[in-house]
Amino acid sequence: MPNGPAPTESEGKRSTSNTVLSAPDVPTLAAAPRSQAPRRKQYYLRYHLSYLFLGFLAICVAGYVLSQAATNITDQFVISDVLFGVIILAIATTLPKNSSLL
């Protein structure tokens, strides 16, 4: 036999009401005025196109410098350009796997 009185029907059920409790000192998103929101600076299309062009130019220059450096390395070690390309490709594809193990 259990000790104490048996729970009544109302005590055994949980409340299913959807009341929202709010604290007066907790700020909400709606409390801030809309005029105080930070605005991003608007740029013209010319600004974005110039950055795009400079990015393409940087990629082209870097590719040229890398190809000249690779040619100089293959000439110094007297190996084929294809063999050097395969070696660099093998190293470049293996490095991410090995670096994740560290």
XYZ file of C-alpha atoms in Angstrom:
102
model
C 0.000 0.000 0.000
C 1.283 3.450 -0.842
C 1.883 5.970 1.906
C -0.238 9.088 1.805
C -3.414 10.025 -0.037
C -3.953 9.149 -3.687
C -3.623 12.063 -6.146
C -6.831 13.533 -7.392
C -7.667 13.642 -11.084
C -6.774 17.321 -11.445
C -3.373 16.867 -9.748
C -2.331 14.040 -12.074
C -2.822 15.999 -15.302
C -0.435 18.586 -16.669
C -1.518 22.002 -17.799
C -1.758 22.317 -21.574
C -2.228 26.062 -21.796
C 0.064 27.983 -24.143
C 0.812 30.986 -21.977
C 4.008 32.889 -22.689
C 5.934 34.219 -19.756
C 7.790 37.474 -20.275
C 10.259 39.287 -18.109
C 10.129 43.092 -18.008
C 13.928 43.491 -18.125
C 14.542 41.236 -21.149
C 14.868 43.282 -24.361
C 13.031 42.085 -27.413
C 13.766 42.672 -31.077
C 10.649 44.767 -31.492
C 11.782 47.176 -28.758
C 14.507 48.839 -30.878
C 13.319 51.562 -33.241
C 13.752 50.773 -36.912
C 15.651 53.998 -37.588
C 18.597 52.876 -35.419
C 19.334 49.763 -37.479
C 22.769 49.971 -39.150
C 22.618 50.473 -42.878
C 25.175 49.167 -45.315
C 26.789 51.619 -47.655
C 25.414 51.378 -51.180
C 27.996 51.102 -53.960
C 27.596 51.619 -57.672
C 27.958 48.849 -60.228
C 31.258 50.380 -61.399
C 32.746 49.763 -57.918
C 31.853 46.045 -57.983
C 32.986 45.599 -61.582
C 36.345 47.191 -60.810
C 36.900 44.761 -57.911
C 35.886 41.871 -60.157
C 38.331 43.005 -62.839
C 41.138 43.425 -60.289
C 40.462 39.917 -58.976
C 40.649 38.422 -62.472
C 43.832 40.362 -63.155
C 45.403 39.091 -59.904
C 44.502 35.499 -60.793
C 46.017 35.873 -64.270
C 49.257 37.376 -62.916
C 49.537 34.670 -60.242
C 48.992 31.941 -62.853
C 51.686 33.399 -65.087
C 54.162 33.670 -62.204
C 53.446 30.102 -61.082
C 53.857 28.701 -64.589
C 57.179 30.527 -65.041
C 58.383 29.261 -61.652
C 57.371 25.691 -62.556
C 59.214 25.949 -65.872
C 62.355 27.213 -64.117
C 62.181 24.371 -61.570
C 61.838 21.720 -64.283
C 64.771 23.221 -66.167
C 66.952 23.201 -63.022
C 66.173 19.547 -62.186
C 66.126 18.464 -65.863
C 62.785 16.650 -65.624
C 59.787 16.584 -67.919
C 57.053 19.205 -67.529
C 54.455 16.426 -67.455
C 56.285 14.547 -64.692
C 56.581 17.721 -62.638
C 52.874 18.418 -63.158
C 51.960 14.921 -61.967
C 54.156 15.282 -58.885
C 52.661 18.685 -57.996
C 49.146 17.345 -58.583
C 49.821 14.356 -56.319
C 51.175 16.604 -53.562
C 48.318 19.091 -53.890
C 45.670 16.381 -53.621
C 47.371 14.613 -50.694
C 48.043 17.648 -48.498
C 44.430 18.252 -47.373
C 44.096 14.623 -46.204
C 47.381 14.674 -44.303
C 46.801 18.053 -42.733
C 43.451 16.952 -41.320
C 45.181 14.117 -39.449
C 47.353 16.531 -37.471
